Short mmCIF file of C-alpha atoms in Angstrom, two decimals:
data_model
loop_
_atom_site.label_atom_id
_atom_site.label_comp_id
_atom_site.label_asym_id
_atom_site.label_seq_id
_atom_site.Cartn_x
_atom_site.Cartn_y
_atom_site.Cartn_z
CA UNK A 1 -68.49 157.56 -53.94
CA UNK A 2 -72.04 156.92 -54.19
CA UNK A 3 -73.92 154.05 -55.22
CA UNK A 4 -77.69 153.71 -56.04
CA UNK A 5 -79.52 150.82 -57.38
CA UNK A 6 -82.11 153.12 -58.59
CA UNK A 7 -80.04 154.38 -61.56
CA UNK A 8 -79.14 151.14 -63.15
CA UNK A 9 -82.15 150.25 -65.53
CA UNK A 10 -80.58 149.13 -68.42
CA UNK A 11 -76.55 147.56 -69.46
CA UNK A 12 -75.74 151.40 -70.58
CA UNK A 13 -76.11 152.63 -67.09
CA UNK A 14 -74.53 149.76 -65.90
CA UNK A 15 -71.85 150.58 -68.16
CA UNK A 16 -71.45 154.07 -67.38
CA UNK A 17 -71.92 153.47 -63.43
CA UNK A 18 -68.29 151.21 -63.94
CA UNK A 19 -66.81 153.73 -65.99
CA UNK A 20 -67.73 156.69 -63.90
CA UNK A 21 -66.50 154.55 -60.58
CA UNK A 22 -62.93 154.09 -62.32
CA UNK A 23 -62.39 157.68 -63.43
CA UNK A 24 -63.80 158.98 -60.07
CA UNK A 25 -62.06 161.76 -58.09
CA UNK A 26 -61.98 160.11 -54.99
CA UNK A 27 -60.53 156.52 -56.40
CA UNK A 28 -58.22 159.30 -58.97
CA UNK A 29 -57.03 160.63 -55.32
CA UNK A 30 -56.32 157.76 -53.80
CA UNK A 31 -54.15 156.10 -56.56
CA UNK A 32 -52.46 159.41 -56.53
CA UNK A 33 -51.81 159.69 -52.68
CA UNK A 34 -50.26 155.77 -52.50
CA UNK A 35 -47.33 156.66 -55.10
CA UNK A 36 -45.67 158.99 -52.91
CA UNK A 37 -46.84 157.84 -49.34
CA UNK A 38 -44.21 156.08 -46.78
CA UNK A 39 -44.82 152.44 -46.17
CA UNK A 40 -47.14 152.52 -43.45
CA UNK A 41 -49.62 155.16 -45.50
CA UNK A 42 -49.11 152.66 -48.34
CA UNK A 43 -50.39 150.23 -46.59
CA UNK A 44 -53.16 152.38 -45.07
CA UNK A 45 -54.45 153.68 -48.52
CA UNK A 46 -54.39 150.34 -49.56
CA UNK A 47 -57.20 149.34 -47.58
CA UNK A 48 -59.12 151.96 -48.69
CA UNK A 49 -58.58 151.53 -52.27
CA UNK A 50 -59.51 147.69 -51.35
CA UNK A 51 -62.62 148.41 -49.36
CA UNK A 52 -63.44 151.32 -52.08
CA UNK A 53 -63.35 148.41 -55.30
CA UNK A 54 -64.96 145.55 -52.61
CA UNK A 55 -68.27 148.24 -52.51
CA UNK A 56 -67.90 148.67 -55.84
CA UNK A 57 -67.71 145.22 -56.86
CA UNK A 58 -70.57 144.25 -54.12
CA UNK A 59 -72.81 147.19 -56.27
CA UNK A 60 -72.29 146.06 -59.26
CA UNK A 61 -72.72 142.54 -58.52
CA UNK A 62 -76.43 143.53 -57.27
CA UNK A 63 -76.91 145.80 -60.21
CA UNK A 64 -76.35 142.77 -62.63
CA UNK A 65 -78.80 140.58 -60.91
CA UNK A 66 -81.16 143.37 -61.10
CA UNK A 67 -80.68 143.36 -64.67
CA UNK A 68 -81.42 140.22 -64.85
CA UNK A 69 -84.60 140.09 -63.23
CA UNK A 70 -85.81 142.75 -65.28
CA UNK A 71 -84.86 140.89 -68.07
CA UNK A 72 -86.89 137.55 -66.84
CA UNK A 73 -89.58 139.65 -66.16
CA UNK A 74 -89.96 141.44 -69.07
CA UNK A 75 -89.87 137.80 -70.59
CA UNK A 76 -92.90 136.93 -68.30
CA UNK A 77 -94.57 139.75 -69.27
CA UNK A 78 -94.53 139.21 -73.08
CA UNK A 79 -95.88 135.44 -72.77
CA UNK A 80 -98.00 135.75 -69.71
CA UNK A 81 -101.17 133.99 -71.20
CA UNK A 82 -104.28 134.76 -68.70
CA UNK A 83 -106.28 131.37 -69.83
CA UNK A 84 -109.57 132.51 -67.84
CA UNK A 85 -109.68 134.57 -71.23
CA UNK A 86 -110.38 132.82 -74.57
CA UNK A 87 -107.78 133.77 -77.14
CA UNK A 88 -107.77 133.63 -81.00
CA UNK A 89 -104.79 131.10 -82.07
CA UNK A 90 -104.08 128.66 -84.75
CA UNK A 91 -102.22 125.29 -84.54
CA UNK A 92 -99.86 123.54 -87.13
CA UNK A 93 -98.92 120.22 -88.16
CA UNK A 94 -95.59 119.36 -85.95
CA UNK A 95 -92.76 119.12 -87.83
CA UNK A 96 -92.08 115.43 -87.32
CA UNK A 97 -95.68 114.74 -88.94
CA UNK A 98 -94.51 117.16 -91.35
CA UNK A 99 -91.74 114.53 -92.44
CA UNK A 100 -94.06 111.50 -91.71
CA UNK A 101 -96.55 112.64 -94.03
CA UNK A 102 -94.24 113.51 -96.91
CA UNK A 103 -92.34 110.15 -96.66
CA UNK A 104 -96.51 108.76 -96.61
CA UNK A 105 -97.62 110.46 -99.67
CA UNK A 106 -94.67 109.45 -101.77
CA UNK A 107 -95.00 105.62 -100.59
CA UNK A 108 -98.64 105.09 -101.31
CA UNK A 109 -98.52 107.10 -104.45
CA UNK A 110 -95.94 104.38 -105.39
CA UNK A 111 -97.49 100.97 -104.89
CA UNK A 112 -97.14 100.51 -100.89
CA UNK A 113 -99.70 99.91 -98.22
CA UNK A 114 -99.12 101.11 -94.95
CA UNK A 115 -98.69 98.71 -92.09
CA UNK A 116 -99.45 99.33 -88.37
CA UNK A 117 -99.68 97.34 -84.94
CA UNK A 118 -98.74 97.34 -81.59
CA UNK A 119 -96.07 98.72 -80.10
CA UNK A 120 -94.98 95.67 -78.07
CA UNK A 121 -93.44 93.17 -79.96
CA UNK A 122 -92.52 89.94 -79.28
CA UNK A 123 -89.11 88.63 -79.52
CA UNK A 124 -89.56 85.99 -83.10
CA UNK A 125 -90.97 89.24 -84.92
CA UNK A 126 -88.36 91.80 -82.94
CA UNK A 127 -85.49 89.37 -83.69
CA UNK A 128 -85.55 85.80 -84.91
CA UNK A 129 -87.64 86.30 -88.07
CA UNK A 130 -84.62 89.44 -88.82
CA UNK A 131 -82.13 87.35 -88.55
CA UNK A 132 -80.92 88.84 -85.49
CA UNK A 133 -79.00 85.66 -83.61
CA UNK A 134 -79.34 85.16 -79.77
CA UNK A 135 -75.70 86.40 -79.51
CA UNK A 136 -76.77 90.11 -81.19
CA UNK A 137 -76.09 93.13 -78.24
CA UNK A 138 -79.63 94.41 -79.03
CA UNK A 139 -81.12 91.75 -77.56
CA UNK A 140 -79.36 92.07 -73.97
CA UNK A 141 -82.04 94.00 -71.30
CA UNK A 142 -79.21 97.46 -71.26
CA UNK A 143 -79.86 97.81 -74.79
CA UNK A 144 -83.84 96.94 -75.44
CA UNK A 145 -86.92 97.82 -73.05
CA UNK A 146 -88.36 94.47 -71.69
CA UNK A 147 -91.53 93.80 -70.67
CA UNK A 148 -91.86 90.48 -69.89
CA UNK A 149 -88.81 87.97 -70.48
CA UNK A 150 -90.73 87.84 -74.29
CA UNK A 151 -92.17 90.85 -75.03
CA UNK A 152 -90.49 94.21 -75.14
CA UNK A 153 -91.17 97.67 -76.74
CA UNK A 154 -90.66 97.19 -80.21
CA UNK A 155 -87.09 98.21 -81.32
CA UNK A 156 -87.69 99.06 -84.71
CA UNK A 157 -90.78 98.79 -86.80
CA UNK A 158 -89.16 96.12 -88.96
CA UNK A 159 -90.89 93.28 -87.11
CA UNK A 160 -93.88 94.52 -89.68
CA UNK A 161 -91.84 93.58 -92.34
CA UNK A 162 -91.15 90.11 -90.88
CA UNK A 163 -95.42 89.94 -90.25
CA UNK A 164 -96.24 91.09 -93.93
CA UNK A 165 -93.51 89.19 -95.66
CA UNK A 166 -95.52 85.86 -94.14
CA UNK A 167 -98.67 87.30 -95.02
CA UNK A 168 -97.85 87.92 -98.20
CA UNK A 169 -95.64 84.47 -98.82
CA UNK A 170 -94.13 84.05 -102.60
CA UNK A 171 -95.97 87.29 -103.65
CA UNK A 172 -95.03 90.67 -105.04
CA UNK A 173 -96.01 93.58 -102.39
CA UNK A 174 -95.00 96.56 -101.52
CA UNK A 175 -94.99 97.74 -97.51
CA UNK A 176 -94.58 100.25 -95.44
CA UNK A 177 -94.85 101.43 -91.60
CA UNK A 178 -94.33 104.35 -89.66
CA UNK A 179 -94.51 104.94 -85.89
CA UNK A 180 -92.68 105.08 -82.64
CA UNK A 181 -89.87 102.58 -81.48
CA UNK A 182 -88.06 102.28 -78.23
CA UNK A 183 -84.20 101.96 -77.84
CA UNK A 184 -82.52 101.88 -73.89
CA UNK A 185 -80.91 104.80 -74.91
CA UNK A 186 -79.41 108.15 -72.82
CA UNK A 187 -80.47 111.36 -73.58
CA UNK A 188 -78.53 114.08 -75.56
CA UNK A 189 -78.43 116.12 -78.36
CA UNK A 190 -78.99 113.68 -81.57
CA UNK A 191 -80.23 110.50 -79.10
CA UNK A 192 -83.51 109.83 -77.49
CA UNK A 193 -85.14 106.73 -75.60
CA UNK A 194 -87.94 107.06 -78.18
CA UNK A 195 -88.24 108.18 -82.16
CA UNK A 196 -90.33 107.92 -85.17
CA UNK A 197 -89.24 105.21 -87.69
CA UNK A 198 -90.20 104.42 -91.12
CA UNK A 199 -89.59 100.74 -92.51
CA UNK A 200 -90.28 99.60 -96.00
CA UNK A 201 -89.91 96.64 -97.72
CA UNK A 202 -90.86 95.66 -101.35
CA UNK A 203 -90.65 92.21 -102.59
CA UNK A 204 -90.44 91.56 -106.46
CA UNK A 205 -87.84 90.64 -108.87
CA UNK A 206 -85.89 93.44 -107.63
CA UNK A 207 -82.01 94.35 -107.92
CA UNK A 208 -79.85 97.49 -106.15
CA UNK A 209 -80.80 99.93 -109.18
CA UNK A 210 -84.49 99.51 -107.79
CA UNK A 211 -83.18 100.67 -104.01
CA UNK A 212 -81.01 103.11 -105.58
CA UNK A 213 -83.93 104.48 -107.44
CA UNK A 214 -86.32 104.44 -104.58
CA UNK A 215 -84.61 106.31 -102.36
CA UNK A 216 -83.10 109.20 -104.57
CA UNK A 217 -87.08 109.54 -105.87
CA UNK A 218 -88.39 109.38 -102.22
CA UNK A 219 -85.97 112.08 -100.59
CA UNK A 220 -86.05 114.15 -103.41
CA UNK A 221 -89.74 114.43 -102.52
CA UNK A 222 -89.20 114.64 -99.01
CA UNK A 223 -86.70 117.19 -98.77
CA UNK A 224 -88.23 119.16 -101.26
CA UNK A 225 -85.09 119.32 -104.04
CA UNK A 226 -83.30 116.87 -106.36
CA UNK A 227 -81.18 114.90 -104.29
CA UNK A 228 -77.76 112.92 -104.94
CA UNK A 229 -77.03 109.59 -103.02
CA UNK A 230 -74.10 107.72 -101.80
CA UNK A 231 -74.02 104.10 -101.19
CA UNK A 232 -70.90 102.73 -97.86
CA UNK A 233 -70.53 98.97 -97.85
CA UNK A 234 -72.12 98.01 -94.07
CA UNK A 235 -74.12 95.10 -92.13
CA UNK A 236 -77.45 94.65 -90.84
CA UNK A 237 -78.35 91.02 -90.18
CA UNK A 238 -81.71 91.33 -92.54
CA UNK A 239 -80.24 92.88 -95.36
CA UNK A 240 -77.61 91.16 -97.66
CA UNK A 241 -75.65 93.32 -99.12
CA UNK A 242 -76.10 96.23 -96.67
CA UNK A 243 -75.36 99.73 -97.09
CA UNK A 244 -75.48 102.79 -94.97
CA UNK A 245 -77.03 105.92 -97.30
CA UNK A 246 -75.75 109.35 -97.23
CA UNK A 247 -77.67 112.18 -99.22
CA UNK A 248 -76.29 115.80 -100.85
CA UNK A 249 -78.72 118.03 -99.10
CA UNK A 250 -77.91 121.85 -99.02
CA UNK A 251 -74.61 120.86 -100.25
CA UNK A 252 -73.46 118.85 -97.86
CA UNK A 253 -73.02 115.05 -97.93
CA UNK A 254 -75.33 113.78 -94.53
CA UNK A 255 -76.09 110.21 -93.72
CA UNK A 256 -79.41 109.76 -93.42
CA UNK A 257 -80.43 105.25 -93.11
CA UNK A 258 -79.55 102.09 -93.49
CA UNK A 259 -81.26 99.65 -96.03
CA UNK A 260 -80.24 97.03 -98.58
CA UNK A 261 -80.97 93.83 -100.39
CA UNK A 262 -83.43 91.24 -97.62
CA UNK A 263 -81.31 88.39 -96.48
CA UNK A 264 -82.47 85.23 -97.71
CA UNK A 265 -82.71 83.68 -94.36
CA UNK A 266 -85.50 86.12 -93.67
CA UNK A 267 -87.52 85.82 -96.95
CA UNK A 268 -86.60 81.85 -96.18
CA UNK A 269 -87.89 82.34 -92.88
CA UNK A 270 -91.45 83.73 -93.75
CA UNK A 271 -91.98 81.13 -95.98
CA UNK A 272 -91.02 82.05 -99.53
CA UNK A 273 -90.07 79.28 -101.69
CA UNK A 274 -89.43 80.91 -104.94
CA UNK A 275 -86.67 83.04 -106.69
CA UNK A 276 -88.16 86.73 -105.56
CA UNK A 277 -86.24 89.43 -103.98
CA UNK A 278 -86.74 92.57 -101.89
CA UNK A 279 -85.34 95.62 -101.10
CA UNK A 280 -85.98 97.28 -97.24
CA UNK A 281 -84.59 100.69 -95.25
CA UNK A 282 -85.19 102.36 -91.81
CA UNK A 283 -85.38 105.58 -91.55
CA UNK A 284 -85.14 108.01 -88.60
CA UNK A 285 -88.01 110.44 -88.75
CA UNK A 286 -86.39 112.68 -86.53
CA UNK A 287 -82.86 112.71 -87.98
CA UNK A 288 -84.61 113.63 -91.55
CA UNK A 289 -86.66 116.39 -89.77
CA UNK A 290 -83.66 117.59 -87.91
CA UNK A 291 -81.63 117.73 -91.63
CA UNK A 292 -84.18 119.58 -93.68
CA UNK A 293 -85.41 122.49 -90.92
CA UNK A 294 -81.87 122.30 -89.76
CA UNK A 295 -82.16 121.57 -86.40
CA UNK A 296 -79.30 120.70 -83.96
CA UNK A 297 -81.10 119.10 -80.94
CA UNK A 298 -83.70 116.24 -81.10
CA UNK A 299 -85.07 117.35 -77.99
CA UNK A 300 -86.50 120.57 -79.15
CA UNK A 301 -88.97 118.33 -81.09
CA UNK A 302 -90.40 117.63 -77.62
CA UNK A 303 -90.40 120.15 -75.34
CA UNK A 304 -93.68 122.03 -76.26
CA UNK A 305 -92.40 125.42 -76.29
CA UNK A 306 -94.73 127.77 -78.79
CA UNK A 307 -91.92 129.68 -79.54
CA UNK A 308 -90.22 126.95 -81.41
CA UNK A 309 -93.43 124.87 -82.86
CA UNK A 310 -94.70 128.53 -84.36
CA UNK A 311 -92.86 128.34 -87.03
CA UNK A 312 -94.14 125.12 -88.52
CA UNK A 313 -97.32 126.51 -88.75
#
């Protein structure tokens, strides 16, 4: 039988190249030739049939990596960009600044100032003024970034909290601050080394109906619908009581932060001497961004590739 390369172009021919090889007349004659033959023509016609289906296989092997080059080029083809030549194009807000900036709106719209600083953070603002004890696994070196045996990439932006909270001693305020934060973390679908966070904290006379409030006002803005929240009993060391948030979204019951009532130790700790009390959350930028475009892997928000940022645009 004959092969040529030349005639497979497309997974049809391919398709009718294997079909035509099976119902062939010489593999047809062969098959035919070893059900009657004595045992040493058996095992003669054997070999052929063998060698016949090797060739084959060997052909069609070749034949699917051509098909795949064609395919890769064909690919090149379409987003070959010749950048000697100017071209017409128009960018778009990414969609994590998408998220930032809703979250943004709806927080300074409300009473609350943003916040911002460096993102190396020393360990009384990363830790001790939280609450965090010496004994807490975040503070080991596998689990934050060091820099020096004091300073380390921030962890969270909640050491902003623990800064405006002193600034703003036995006073109402409202307080916010979004940016990047720096966990020791391995990479994989829903984890990353690095994310965008948004803290808040407001200080006031202030019970759980304000928290519960807040946050079913600020993700119904965010997301874009009236949401639903759920409240699960949990523990952060600067939040007394602590809960971990899930929202309805879509129909589907997603957990989304972690926030409660501030500890006393930490309003204690930045120097407040009266009766007030606060509410605070952290929230994942990412994780919200991945929920409301429904996306599955963190790391598409940082790969760069056109095809997927296009349709933020």
């Amino acid at each position: 039988m004959e092969f040529d390369l030349n005639k497979i172009n497309t997974l049809e021919d391919l398709k009718l190249a294997k079909n035509a090889f099976n119902n062939s007349d010489e593999l047809k004659e062969l098959m035919s030739q070893i059900k009657t033959a004595d045992p040493l023509q058996k095992a003669e016609l054997g070999k052929k049939i063998q060698l016949l289906k090797k060739q084959a296989e060997d052909f069609f092997d070749l034949a699917k990596q051509k098909l795949e080059d064609i395919k890769i080029q064909d690919l090149i083809n379409q987003e070959y960009v010749d950048f000697a030549n100017p071209i017409n194009t128009t960018g778009g807000i990414h969609p994590i600044n998408l998220v930032a900036n809703r979250f943004r709106e709806w927080l300074l719209a409300n009473g609350y100032f943003e916040y911002t600083g460096p993102e190396i953070e020393n360990e009384e603002y990363n830790f001790e003024r939280l609450n965090i004890p010496q004994s807490h696994p975040a503070r080991e070196m596998q689990d934050s970034l060091y820099i020096s045996e004091k300073e380390l990439l921030r962890t969270h932006n909640t050491g902003f909290s623990a800064r405006a909270l002193e600034e703003h001693k036995n006073q109402e305020f409202s307080q916010f601050a979004i940016g990047k934060v720096y966990r020791n973390d391995e990479e994989d679908r829903t984890h990353t080394h690095q994310f965008t966070q948004l803290d808040f904290v407001s200080v006031g006379n202030h019970s759980f109906g304000t928290l519960i409030y807040t946050l079913t006002e600020l993700f119904s803005y965010v997301l874009e619908q009236k949401v639903k929240i759920r409240l699960r009993p949990s523990y952060f060391p600067f939040t007394e009581p602590s809960v971990e948030v899930d929202v309805l979204f879509n129909g589907k019951w997603v957990e989304v932060l972690g926030a409660g009532m501030l500890h006393e130790n930490v309003l204690k700790m930045a120097g407040y001497t009266n009766d007030m009390n606060g509410i605070a959350a952290g929230i994942g930028i990412e994780r919200i961004t991945m929920i409301k475009y429904g996306i599955d892997d963190i790391r598409e928000l940082y790969g760069n590739d056109q095809r997927f940022l296009k349709q933020f645009k």
